[in-house]
């Protein structure tokens, strides 16, 4: 799996680098610098109202992510690693956890179907909790990834224009702005960690409660002679396997959602570049095929 992950990551980085050099126009690489220079001239390197509005728009709609030339390093490192890990280790963990759930449920049904119904009584509640937490985490992760890209872009743009920063004596202001960006990243990371930990904690508590109820009901069944103590022990073992498999499925689905966010941004960068290259070729055709006498100098 690690070899496959490294191979996939290498191929993705090669494709992104090739697209950037062969499909992207020169204006795209200069666009970030032009916008930065304009903003610096208007507000002295500091962010203006338009920049704040764009940031608020991205925060309100986490599915919209902006990538500029300064953030290519983040895409090539973090997004590529996340995508390659998703299609290898995450899918393998999802398959392994699903197999544990199926194997445990089948053996539990073979031992005592009545106890299976008791153990699955909390399944709707756990499923609803997992769906809500995954939806919230998906939103937080998208905003967190965009914040990481904005942070990398901020550093590269300021270092590229360090002469202007020092000319306007904006060193302290830019340091303060960067500190605010990092504080926002920490807050977003705390929200994501709290939501994930709370979800796993509640699921573990519900699973433990169901397991205790199964043991109590199984104890009564053993006293009534409906099952042996060995069958009860096996049933408890398979119940524990089912609980671990369910937790693994939820965790893998969260990682899969994060990987899909990175894949959407990564392949959006690739195919947008190819589309812009084709569009630029289509636009240039009338100029190339036009008569020489009609071309203005």
PDB file of C-alpha atoms in Angstrom, residues 6-274:
ATOM      1  CA  UNK A   6       4.064   6.801  -3.410  1.00  0.00           C
ATOM      2  CA  UNK A   7       3.576   5.805  -7.034  1.00  0.00           C
ATOM      3  CA  UNK A   8       0.160   7.476  -7.277  1.00  0.00           C
ATOM      4  CA  UNK A   9       1.464  10.635  -5.601  1.00  0.00           C
ATOM      5  CA  UNK A  10       4.405  10.797  -8.019  1.00  0.00           C
ATOM      6  CA  UNK A  11       2.148  10.431 -11.060  1.00  0.00           C
ATOM      7  CA  UNK A  12      -0.216  13.127  -9.792  1.00  0.00           C
ATOM      8  CA  UNK A  13       2.637  15.558  -9.171  1.00  0.00           C
ATOM      9  CA  UNK A  14       4.025  14.871 -12.653  1.00  0.00           C
ATOM     10  CA  UNK A  15       0.646  15.542 -14.236  1.00  0.00           C
ATOM     11  CA  UNK A  16       0.062  18.743 -12.284  1.00  0.00           C
ATOM     12  CA  UNK A  17       3.536  20.059 -13.090  1.00  0.00           C
ATOM     13  CA  UNK A  18       3.148  19.198 -16.778  1.00  0.00           C
ATOM     14  CA  UNK A  19      -0.247  20.904 -16.940  1.00  0.00           C
ATOM     15  CA  UNK A  20       1.067  24.022 -15.235  1.00  0.00           C
ATOM     16  CA  UNK A  21       3.979  24.367 -17.648  1.00  0.00           C
ATOM     17  CA  UNK A  22       2.258  23.347 -20.885  1.00  0.00           C
ATOM     18  CA  UNK A  23      -1.434  24.279 -20.475  1.00  0.00           C
ATOM     19  CA  UNK A  24      -1.471  27.347 -18.274  1.00  0.00           C
ATOM     20  CA  UNK A  25      -1.069  30.701 -19.977  1.00  0.00           C
ATOM     21  CA  UNK A  26       1.446  33.274 -18.800  1.00  0.00           C
ATOM     22  CA  UNK A  27      -1.365  35.591 -17.677  1.00  0.00           C
ATOM     23  CA  UNK A  28      -2.470  33.069 -15.056  1.00  0.00           C
ATOM     24  CA  UNK A  29       0.934  33.104 -13.363  1.00  0.00           C
ATOM     25  CA  UNK A  30       1.034  36.906 -13.511  1.00  0.00           C
ATOM     26  CA  UNK A  31      -2.520  37.313 -12.245  1.00  0.00           C
ATOM     27  CA  UNK A  32      -1.630  36.753  -8.601  1.00  0.00           C
ATOM     28  CA  UNK A  33       1.211  39.242  -8.798  1.00  0.00           C
ATOM     29  CA  UNK A  34      -0.935  41.828 -10.568  1.00  0.00           C
ATOM     30  CA  UNK A  35      -3.699  41.551  -8.001  1.00  0.00           C
ATOM     31  CA  UNK A  36      -1.184  41.738  -5.181  1.00  0.00           C
ATOM     32  CA  UNK A  37       0.506  44.787  -6.654  1.00  0.00           C
ATOM     33  CA  UNK A  38      -2.828  46.535  -7.083  1.00  0.00           C
ATOM     34  CA  UNK A  39      -3.874  45.786  -3.534  1.00  0.00           C
ATOM     35  CA  UNK A  40      -0.499  46.865  -2.226  1.00  0.00           C
ATOM     36  CA  UNK A  41      -0.724  50.169  -4.067  1.00  0.00           C
ATOM     37  CA  UNK A  42      -4.219  50.831  -2.766  1.00  0.00           C
ATOM     38  CA  UNK A  43      -3.823  49.661   0.806  1.00  0.00           C
ATOM     39  CA  UNK A  44      -0.093  49.339   1.449  1.00  0.00           C
ATOM     40  CA  UNK A  45       0.142  45.534   1.415  1.00  0.00           C
ATOM     41  CA  UNK A  46      -2.808  45.254   3.800  1.00  0.00           C
ATOM     42  CA  UNK A  47      -6.075  43.542   2.818  1.00  0.00           C
ATOM     43  CA  UNK A  48      -8.887  45.749   1.504  1.00  0.00           C
ATOM     44  CA  UNK A  49     -12.662  45.411   1.645  1.00  0.00           C
ATOM     45  CA  UNK A  50     -12.833  43.429  -1.584  1.00  0.00           C
ATOM     46  CA  UNK A  51     -10.406  40.831  -0.274  1.00  0.00           C
ATOM     47  CA  UNK A  52     -12.436  40.479   2.924  1.00  0.00           C
ATOM     48  CA  UNK A  53     -15.648  40.029   0.921  1.00  0.00           C
ATOM     49  CA  UNK A  54     -14.058  37.280  -1.167  1.00  0.00           C
ATOM     50  CA  UNK A  55     -12.832  35.546   1.974  1.00  0.00           C
ATOM     51  CA  UNK A  56     -16.279  35.741   3.581  1.00  0.00           C
ATOM     52  CA  UNK A  57     -17.797  34.309   0.410  1.00  0.00           C
ATOM     53  CA  UNK A  58     -15.412  31.367   0.505  1.00  0.00           C
ATOM     54  CA  UNK A  59     -16.088  30.803   4.195  1.00  0.00           C
ATOM     55  CA  UNK A  60     -19.864  30.787   3.603  1.00  0.00           C
ATOM     56  CA  UNK A  61     -19.511  28.403   0.658  1.00  0.00           C
ATOM     57  CA  UNK A  62     -16.774  25.890   1.521  1.00  0.00           C
ATOM     58  CA  UNK A  63     -17.168  24.064  -1.783  1.00  0.00           C
ATOM     59  CA  UNK A  64     -15.656  27.071  -3.566  1.00  0.00           C
ATOM     60  CA  UNK A  65     -11.882  27.045  -3.265  1.00  0.00           C
ATOM     61  CA  UNK A  66      -9.526  29.476  -4.925  1.00  0.00           C
ATOM     62  CA  UNK A  67      -6.093  28.446  -6.104  1.00  0.00           C
ATOM     63  CA  UNK A  68      -3.519  30.969  -7.198  1.00  0.00           C
ATOM     64  CA  UNK A  69       0.093  30.424  -8.261  1.00  0.00           C
ATOM     65  CA  UNK A  70       1.324  31.064  -4.714  1.00  0.00           C
ATOM     66  CA  UNK A  71      -0.650  28.051  -3.407  1.00  0.00           C
ATOM     67  CA  UNK A  72       0.667  25.492  -5.891  1.00  0.00           C
ATOM     68  CA  UNK A  73       3.167  24.179  -3.318  1.00  0.00           C
ATOM     69  CA  UNK A  74       0.350  23.335  -0.903  1.00  0.00           C
ATOM     70  CA  UNK A  75      -1.585  21.543  -3.627  1.00  0.00           C
ATOM     71  CA  UNK A  76       1.436  19.531  -4.746  1.00  0.00           C
ATOM     72  CA  UNK A  77       2.202  18.433  -1.184  1.00  0.00           C
ATOM     73  CA  UNK A  78      -0.906  18.206   0.983  1.00  0.00           C
ATOM     74  CA  UNK A  79      -3.627  17.593  -1.608  1.00  0.00           C
ATOM     75  CA  UNK A  80      -1.638  15.015  -3.559  1.00  0.00           C
ATOM     76  CA  UNK A  81      -0.728  13.148  -0.353  1.00  0.00           C
ATOM     77  CA  UNK A  82      -4.357  13.171   0.789  1.00  0.00           C
ATOM     78  CA  UNK A  83      -5.653  11.868  -2.555  1.00  0.00           C
ATOM     79  CA  UNK A  84      -3.044   9.101  -2.825  1.00  0.00           C
ATOM     80  CA  UNK A  85      -3.721   8.047   0.784  1.00  0.00           C
ATOM     81  CA  UNK A  86      -7.467   7.980   0.111  1.00  0.00           C
ATOM     82  CA  UNK A  87      -7.287   5.614  -2.862  1.00  0.00           C
ATOM     83  CA  UNK A  88      -4.920   3.230  -1.051  1.00  0.00           C
ATOM     84  CA  UNK A  89      -4.929   3.080   2.749  1.00  0.00           C
ATOM     85  CA  UNK A  90      -8.357   4.628   3.308  1.00  0.00           C
ATOM     86  CA  UNK A  91     -10.110   2.287   0.880  1.00  0.00           C
ATOM     87  CA  UNK A  92      -8.226  -0.666   2.368  1.00  0.00           C
ATOM     88  CA  UNK A  93      -9.317   0.326   5.886  1.00  0.00           C
ATOM     89  CA  UNK A  94     -12.895   0.751   4.669  1.00  0.00           C
ATOM     90  CA  UNK A  95     -12.868  -2.720   3.106  1.00  0.00           C
ATOM     91  CA  UNK A  96     -11.310  -4.294   6.214  1.00  0.00           C
ATOM     92  CA  UNK A  97     -13.797  -2.619   8.576  1.00  0.00           C
ATOM     93  CA  UNK A  98     -16.750  -3.561   6.375  1.00  0.00           C
ATOM     94  CA  UNK A  99     -15.555  -7.172   6.314  1.00  0.00           C
ATOM     95  CA  UNK A 100     -15.372  -7.160  10.130  1.00  0.00           C
ATOM     96  CA  UNK A 101     -18.945  -5.843  10.343  1.00  0.00           C
ATOM     97  CA  UNK A 102     -20.270  -8.476   7.923  1.00  0.00           C
ATOM     98  CA  UNK A 103     -18.336 -11.328   9.549  1.00  0.00           C
ATOM     99  CA  UNK A 104     -19.372 -10.340  13.073  1.00  0.00           C
ATOM    100  CA  UNK A 105     -23.032  -9.869  12.162  1.00  0.00           C
ATOM    101  CA  UNK A 106     -23.220 -13.226  10.361  1.00  0.00           C
ATOM    102  CA  UNK A 107     -21.771 -15.164  13.288  1.00  0.00           C
ATOM    103  CA  UNK A 108     -23.977 -13.312  15.769  1.00  0.00           C
ATOM    104  CA  UNK A 109     -27.044 -14.299  13.718  1.00  0.00           C
ATOM    105  CA  UNK A 110     -25.900 -17.910  13.747  1.00  0.00           C
ATOM    106  CA  UNK A 111     -25.526 -17.936  17.543  1.00  0.00           C
ATOM    107  CA  UNK A 112     -28.627 -16.024  18.707  1.00  0.00           C
ATOM    108  CA  UNK A 113     -30.773 -13.868  16.374  1.00  0.00           C
ATOM    109  CA  UNK A 114     -32.740 -12.377  19.284  1.00  0.00           C
ATOM    110  CA  UNK A 115     -29.641 -10.825  20.802  1.00  0.00           C
ATOM    111  CA  UNK A 116     -28.676  -9.424  17.407  1.00  0.00           C
ATOM    112  CA  UNK A 117     -31.876  -7.398  17.376  1.00  0.00           C
ATOM    113  CA  UNK A 118     -30.972  -5.998  20.786  1.00  0.00           C
ATOM    114  CA  UNK A 119     -27.445  -5.110  19.681  1.00  0.00           C
ATOM    115  CA  UNK A 120     -28.742  -3.371  16.539  1.00  0.00           C
ATOM    116  CA  UNK A 121     -31.269  -1.289  18.468  1.00  0.00           C
ATOM    117  CA  UNK A 122     -28.797   1.588  18.694  1.00  0.00           C
ATOM    118  CA  UNK A 123     -27.833   1.346  15.007  1.00  0.00           C
ATOM    119  CA  UNK A 124     -30.243   4.083  13.793  1.00  0.00           C
ATOM    120  CA  UNK A 125     -29.018   6.496  16.455  1.00  0.00           C
ATOM    121  CA  UNK A 126     -25.373   5.740  15.694  1.00  0.00           C
ATOM    122  CA  UNK A 127     -25.982   6.075  11.951  1.00  0.00           C
ATOM    123  CA  UNK A 128     -27.708   9.435  12.334  1.00  0.00           C
ATOM    124  CA  UNK A 129     -24.919  10.709  14.559  1.00  0.00           C
ATOM    125  CA  UNK A 130     -22.287   9.538  12.085  1.00  0.00           C
ATOM    126  CA  UNK A 131     -24.073  11.236   9.174  1.00  0.00           C
ATOM    127  CA  UNK A 132     -24.445  14.560  11.006  1.00  0.00           C
ATOM    128  CA  UNK A 133     -20.857  14.564  12.254  1.00  0.00           C
ATOM    129  CA  UNK A 134     -19.480  13.644   8.824  1.00  0.00           C
ATOM    130  CA  UNK A 135     -21.451  16.434   7.185  1.00  0.00           C
ATOM    131  CA  UNK A 136     -20.180  18.956   9.726  1.00  0.00           C
ATOM    132  CA  UNK A 137     -16.615  17.689   9.435  1.00  0.00           C
ATOM    133  CA  UNK A 138     -16.775  17.916   5.646  1.00  0.00           C
ATOM    134  CA  UNK A 139     -17.662  21.590   5.900  1.00  0.00           C
ATOM    135  CA  UNK A 140     -14.999  22.333   8.511  1.00  0.00           C
ATOM    136  CA  UNK A 141     -12.296  20.423   6.601  1.00  0.00           C
ATOM    137  CA  UNK A 142     -13.046  22.349   3.399  1.00  0.00           C
ATOM    138  CA  UNK A 143     -12.713  25.674   5.216  1.00  0.00           C
ATOM    139  CA  UNK A 144      -9.575  24.451   7.000  1.00  0.00           C
ATOM    140  CA  UNK A 145      -7.930  23.424   3.732  1.00  0.00           C
ATOM    141  CA  UNK A 146      -8.755  26.773   2.151  1.00  0.00           C
ATOM    142  CA  UNK A 147      -7.261  28.515   5.193  1.00  0.00           C
ATOM    143  CA  UNK A 148      -4.036  26.519   4.732  1.00  0.00           C
ATOM    144  CA  UNK A 149      -3.879  27.602   1.081  1.00  0.00           C
ATOM    145  CA  UNK A 150      -4.494  31.234   2.028  1.00  0.00           C
ATOM    146  CA  UNK A 151      -1.730  31.020   4.617  1.00  0.00           C
ATOM    147  CA  UNK A 152       0.785  29.655   2.108  1.00  0.00           C
ATOM    148  CA  UNK A 153      -0.242  32.265  -0.454  1.00  0.00           C
ATOM    149  CA  UNK A 154       0.142  35.047   2.106  1.00  0.00           C
ATOM    150  CA  UNK A 155       3.697  34.005   2.982  1.00  0.00           C
ATOM    151  CA  UNK A 156       4.861  33.633  -0.610  1.00  0.00           C
ATOM    152  CA  UNK A 157       3.326  36.896  -1.779  1.00  0.00           C
ATOM    153  CA  UNK A 158       4.826  38.894   1.084  1.00  0.00           C
ATOM    154  CA  UNK A 159       8.261  37.351   0.638  1.00  0.00           C
ATOM    155  CA  UNK A 160       8.163  37.987  -3.103  1.00  0.00           C
ATOM    156  CA  UNK A 161       7.396  41.652  -2.383  1.00  0.00           C
ATOM    157  CA  UNK A 162       9.641  42.008   0.642  1.00  0.00           C
ATOM    158  CA  UNK A 163      11.218  45.181  -0.776  1.00  0.00           C
ATOM    159  CA  UNK A 164       7.846  46.920  -0.900  1.00  0.00           C
ATOM    160  CA  UNK A 165       6.968  45.654   2.579  1.00  0.00           C
ATOM    161  CA  UNK A 166      10.124  47.163   4.017  1.00  0.00           C
ATOM    162  CA  UNK A 167       9.719  50.362   1.975  1.00  0.00           C
ATOM    163  CA  UNK A 168       6.325  51.023   3.560  1.00  0.00           C
ATOM    164  CA  UNK A 169       7.520  49.828   7.019  1.00  0.00           C
ATOM    165  CA  UNK A 170       4.796  47.188   7.127  1.00  0.00           C
ATOM    166  CA  UNK A 171       6.811  44.409   8.761  1.00  0.00           C
ATOM    167  CA  UNK A 172       4.946  44.456  12.065  1.00  0.00           C
ATOM    168  CA  UNK A 173       1.562  44.762  10.369  1.00  0.00           C
ATOM    169  CA  UNK A 174       2.205  41.798   8.094  1.00  0.00           C
ATOM    170  CA  UNK A 175       3.445  39.716  11.027  1.00  0.00           C
ATOM    171  CA  UNK A 176       0.245  40.555  12.891  1.00  0.00           C
ATOM    172  CA  UNK A 177      -1.863  39.633   9.847  1.00  0.00           C
ATOM    173  CA  UNK A 178      -0.077  36.306   9.506  1.00  0.00           C
ATOM    174  CA  UNK A 179      -0.584  35.613  13.203  1.00  0.00           C
ATOM    175  CA  UNK A 180      -4.313  36.180  12.783  1.00  0.00           C
ATOM    176  CA  UNK A 181      -4.401  33.709   9.888  1.00  0.00           C
ATOM    177  CA  UNK A 182      -2.621  31.092  11.995  1.00  0.00           C
ATOM    178  CA  UNK A 183      -4.994  31.718  14.900  1.00  0.00           C
ATOM    179  CA  UNK A 184      -7.924  31.077  12.570  1.00  0.00           C
ATOM    180  CA  UNK A 185      -6.315  27.812  11.441  1.00  0.00           C
ATOM    181  CA  UNK A 186      -5.910  26.744  15.064  1.00  0.00           C
ATOM    182  CA  UNK A 187      -9.559  27.559  15.816  1.00  0.00           C
ATOM    183  CA  UNK A 188     -10.746  25.577  12.794  1.00  0.00           C
ATOM    184  CA  UNK A 189      -8.536  22.650  13.760  1.00  0.00           C
ATOM    185  CA  UNK A 190      -9.948  22.735  17.279  1.00  0.00           C
ATOM    186  CA  UNK A 191     -13.518  22.668  15.953  1.00  0.00           C
ATOM    187  CA  UNK A 192     -12.751  19.713  13.696  1.00  0.00           C
ATOM    188  CA  UNK A 193     -10.993  17.816  16.498  1.00  0.00           C
ATOM    189  CA  UNK A 194     -13.806  18.537  18.973  1.00  0.00           C
ATOM    190  CA  UNK A 195     -16.499  17.369  16.530  1.00  0.00           C
ATOM    191  CA  UNK A 196     -14.573  14.203  15.665  1.00  0.00           C
ATOM    192  CA  UNK A 197     -13.774  13.397  19.304  1.00  0.00           C
ATOM    193  CA  UNK A 198     -17.325  14.076  20.463  1.00  0.00           C
ATOM    194  CA  UNK A 199     -18.755  11.868  17.735  1.00  0.00           C
ATOM    195  CA  UNK A 200     -16.385   8.992  18.497  1.00  0.00           C
ATOM    196  CA  UNK A 201     -16.974   9.370  22.244  1.00  0.00           C
ATOM    197  CA  UNK A 202     -20.757   9.212  21.902  1.00  0.00           C
ATOM    198  CA  UNK A 203     -20.536   6.253  19.543  1.00  0.00           C
ATOM    199  CA  UNK A 204     -18.230   4.433  21.945  1.00  0.00           C
ATOM    200  CA  UNK A 205     -20.596   5.130  24.827  1.00  0.00           C
ATOM    201  CA  UNK A 206     -23.613   3.849  22.901  1.00  0.00           C
ATOM    202  CA  UNK A 207     -21.706   0.755  21.775  1.00  0.00           C
ATOM    203  CA  UNK A 208     -20.586   0.021  25.337  1.00  0.00           C
ATOM    204  CA  UNK A 209     -24.146   0.430  26.625  1.00  0.00           C
ATOM    205  CA  UNK A 210     -25.450  -1.932  23.969  1.00  0.00           C
ATOM    206  CA  UNK A 211     -22.703  -4.436  24.789  1.00  0.00           C
ATOM    207  CA  UNK A 212     -23.603  -4.386  28.493  1.00  0.00           C
ATOM    208  CA  UNK A 213     -27.255  -4.914  27.602  1.00  0.00           C
ATOM    209  CA  UNK A 214     -26.299  -7.868  25.410  1.00  0.00           C
ATOM    210  CA  UNK A 215     -24.337  -9.468  28.260  1.00  0.00           C
ATOM    211  CA  UNK A 216     -27.262  -9.047  30.671  1.00  0.00           C
ATOM    212  CA  UNK A 217     -29.736 -10.520  28.181  1.00  0.00           C
ATOM    213  CA  UNK A 218     -27.305 -13.322  27.359  1.00  0.00           C
ATOM    214  CA  UNK A 219     -26.909 -14.116  31.043  1.00  0.00           C
ATOM    215  CA  UNK A 220     -30.635 -14.640  31.281  1.00  0.00           C
ATOM    216  CA  UNK A 221     -30.578 -16.823  28.166  1.00  0.00           C
ATOM    217  CA  UNK A 222     -27.799 -18.968  29.679  1.00  0.00           C
ATOM    218  CA  UNK A 223     -29.810 -19.432  32.890  1.00  0.00           C
ATOM    219  CA  UNK A 224     -32.844 -20.407  30.824  1.00  0.00           C
ATOM    220  CA  UNK A 225     -30.773 -22.963  28.916  1.00  0.00           C
ATOM    221  CA  UNK A 226     -31.263 -21.285  25.523  1.00  0.00           C
ATOM    222  CA  UNK A 227     -27.517 -20.915  24.958  1.00  0.00           C
ATOM    223  CA  UNK A 228     -24.285 -22.009  26.590  1.00  0.00           C
ATOM    224  CA  UNK A 229     -21.725 -19.808  28.312  1.00  0.00           C
ATOM    225  CA  UNK A 230     -19.278 -20.478  25.476  1.00  0.00           C
ATOM    226  CA  UNK A 231     -21.797 -19.210  22.937  1.00  0.00           C
ATOM    227  CA  UNK A 232     -22.318 -16.100  25.046  1.00  0.00           C
ATOM    228  CA  UNK A 233     -18.554 -15.517  25.108  1.00  0.00           C
ATOM    229  CA  UNK A 234     -18.373 -15.948  21.326  1.00  0.00           C
ATOM    230  CA  UNK A 235     -21.327 -13.627  20.867  1.00  0.00           C
ATOM    231  CA  UNK A 236     -19.618 -10.958  22.973  1.00  0.00           C
ATOM    232  CA  UNK A 237     -16.422 -11.346  20.941  1.00  0.00           C
ATOM    233  CA  UNK A 238     -18.297 -10.910  17.667  1.00  0.00           C
ATOM    234  CA  UNK A 239     -20.161  -7.918  19.114  1.00  0.00           C
ATOM    235  CA  UNK A 240     -16.841  -6.293  19.950  1.00  0.00           C
ATOM    236  CA  UNK A 241     -15.649  -7.037  16.400  1.00  0.00           C
ATOM    237  CA  UNK A 242     -18.802  -5.418  15.014  1.00  0.00           C
ATOM    238  CA  UNK A 243     -18.283  -2.325  17.154  1.00  0.00           C
ATOM    239  CA  UNK A 244     -14.664  -1.940  16.039  1.00  0.00           C
ATOM    240  CA  UNK A 245     -15.663  -2.439  12.416  1.00  0.00           C
ATOM    241  CA  UNK A 246     -18.392   0.189  12.663  1.00  0.00           C
ATOM    242  CA  UNK A 247     -15.976   2.699  14.193  1.00  0.00           C
ATOM    243  CA  UNK A 248     -13.475   1.932  11.420  1.00  0.00           C
ATOM    244  CA  UNK A 249     -16.122   2.515   8.749  1.00  0.00           C
ATOM    245  CA  UNK A 250     -17.060   5.891  10.228  1.00  0.00           C
ATOM    246  CA  UNK A 251     -13.413   6.946  10.489  1.00  0.00           C
ATOM    247  CA  UNK A 252     -12.668   5.770   6.937  1.00  0.00           C
ATOM    248  CA  UNK A 253     -15.674   7.655   5.578  1.00  0.00           C
ATOM    249  CA  UNK A 254     -14.398  10.834   7.229  1.00  0.00           C
ATOM    250  CA  UNK A 255     -10.965  10.373   5.655  1.00  0.00           C
ATOM    251  CA  UNK A 256     -12.609   9.562   2.318  1.00  0.00           C
ATOM    252  CA  UNK A 257     -14.625  12.784   2.456  1.00  0.00           C
ATOM    253  CA  UNK A 258     -11.466  14.790   3.117  1.00  0.00           C
ATOM    254  CA  UNK A 259      -9.699  13.051   0.242  1.00  0.00           C
ATOM    255  CA  UNK A 260     -12.559  13.854  -2.128  1.00  0.00           C
ATOM    256  CA  UNK A 261     -12.295  17.524  -1.166  1.00  0.00           C
ATOM    257  CA  UNK A 262      -8.608  17.497  -2.079  1.00  0.00           C
ATOM    258  CA  UNK A 263      -9.276  15.533  -5.277  1.00  0.00           C
ATOM    259  CA  UNK A 264     -11.902  18.052  -6.398  1.00  0.00           C
ATOM    260  CA  UNK A 265      -9.442  20.918  -5.948  1.00  0.00           C
ATOM    261  CA  UNK A 266      -6.559  19.006  -7.533  1.00  0.00           C
ATOM    262  CA  UNK A 267      -8.389  17.832 -10.634  1.00  0.00           C
ATOM    263  CA  UNK A 268     -10.177  21.159 -10.886  1.00  0.00           C
ATOM    264  CA  UNK A 269      -6.765  22.767 -11.225  1.00  0.00           C
ATOM    265  CA  UNK A 270      -5.755  20.242 -13.911  1.00  0.00           C
ATOM    266  CA  UNK A 271      -8.882  20.355 -16.050  1.00  0.00           C
ATOM    267  CA  UNK A 272      -9.378  24.112 -15.696  1.00  0.00           C
ATOM    268  CA  UNK A 273      -5.897  24.537 -17.113  1.00  0.00           C
ATOM    269  CA  UNK A 274      -6.682  22.233 -20.029  1.00  0.00           C
TER     270      UNK A 274
END
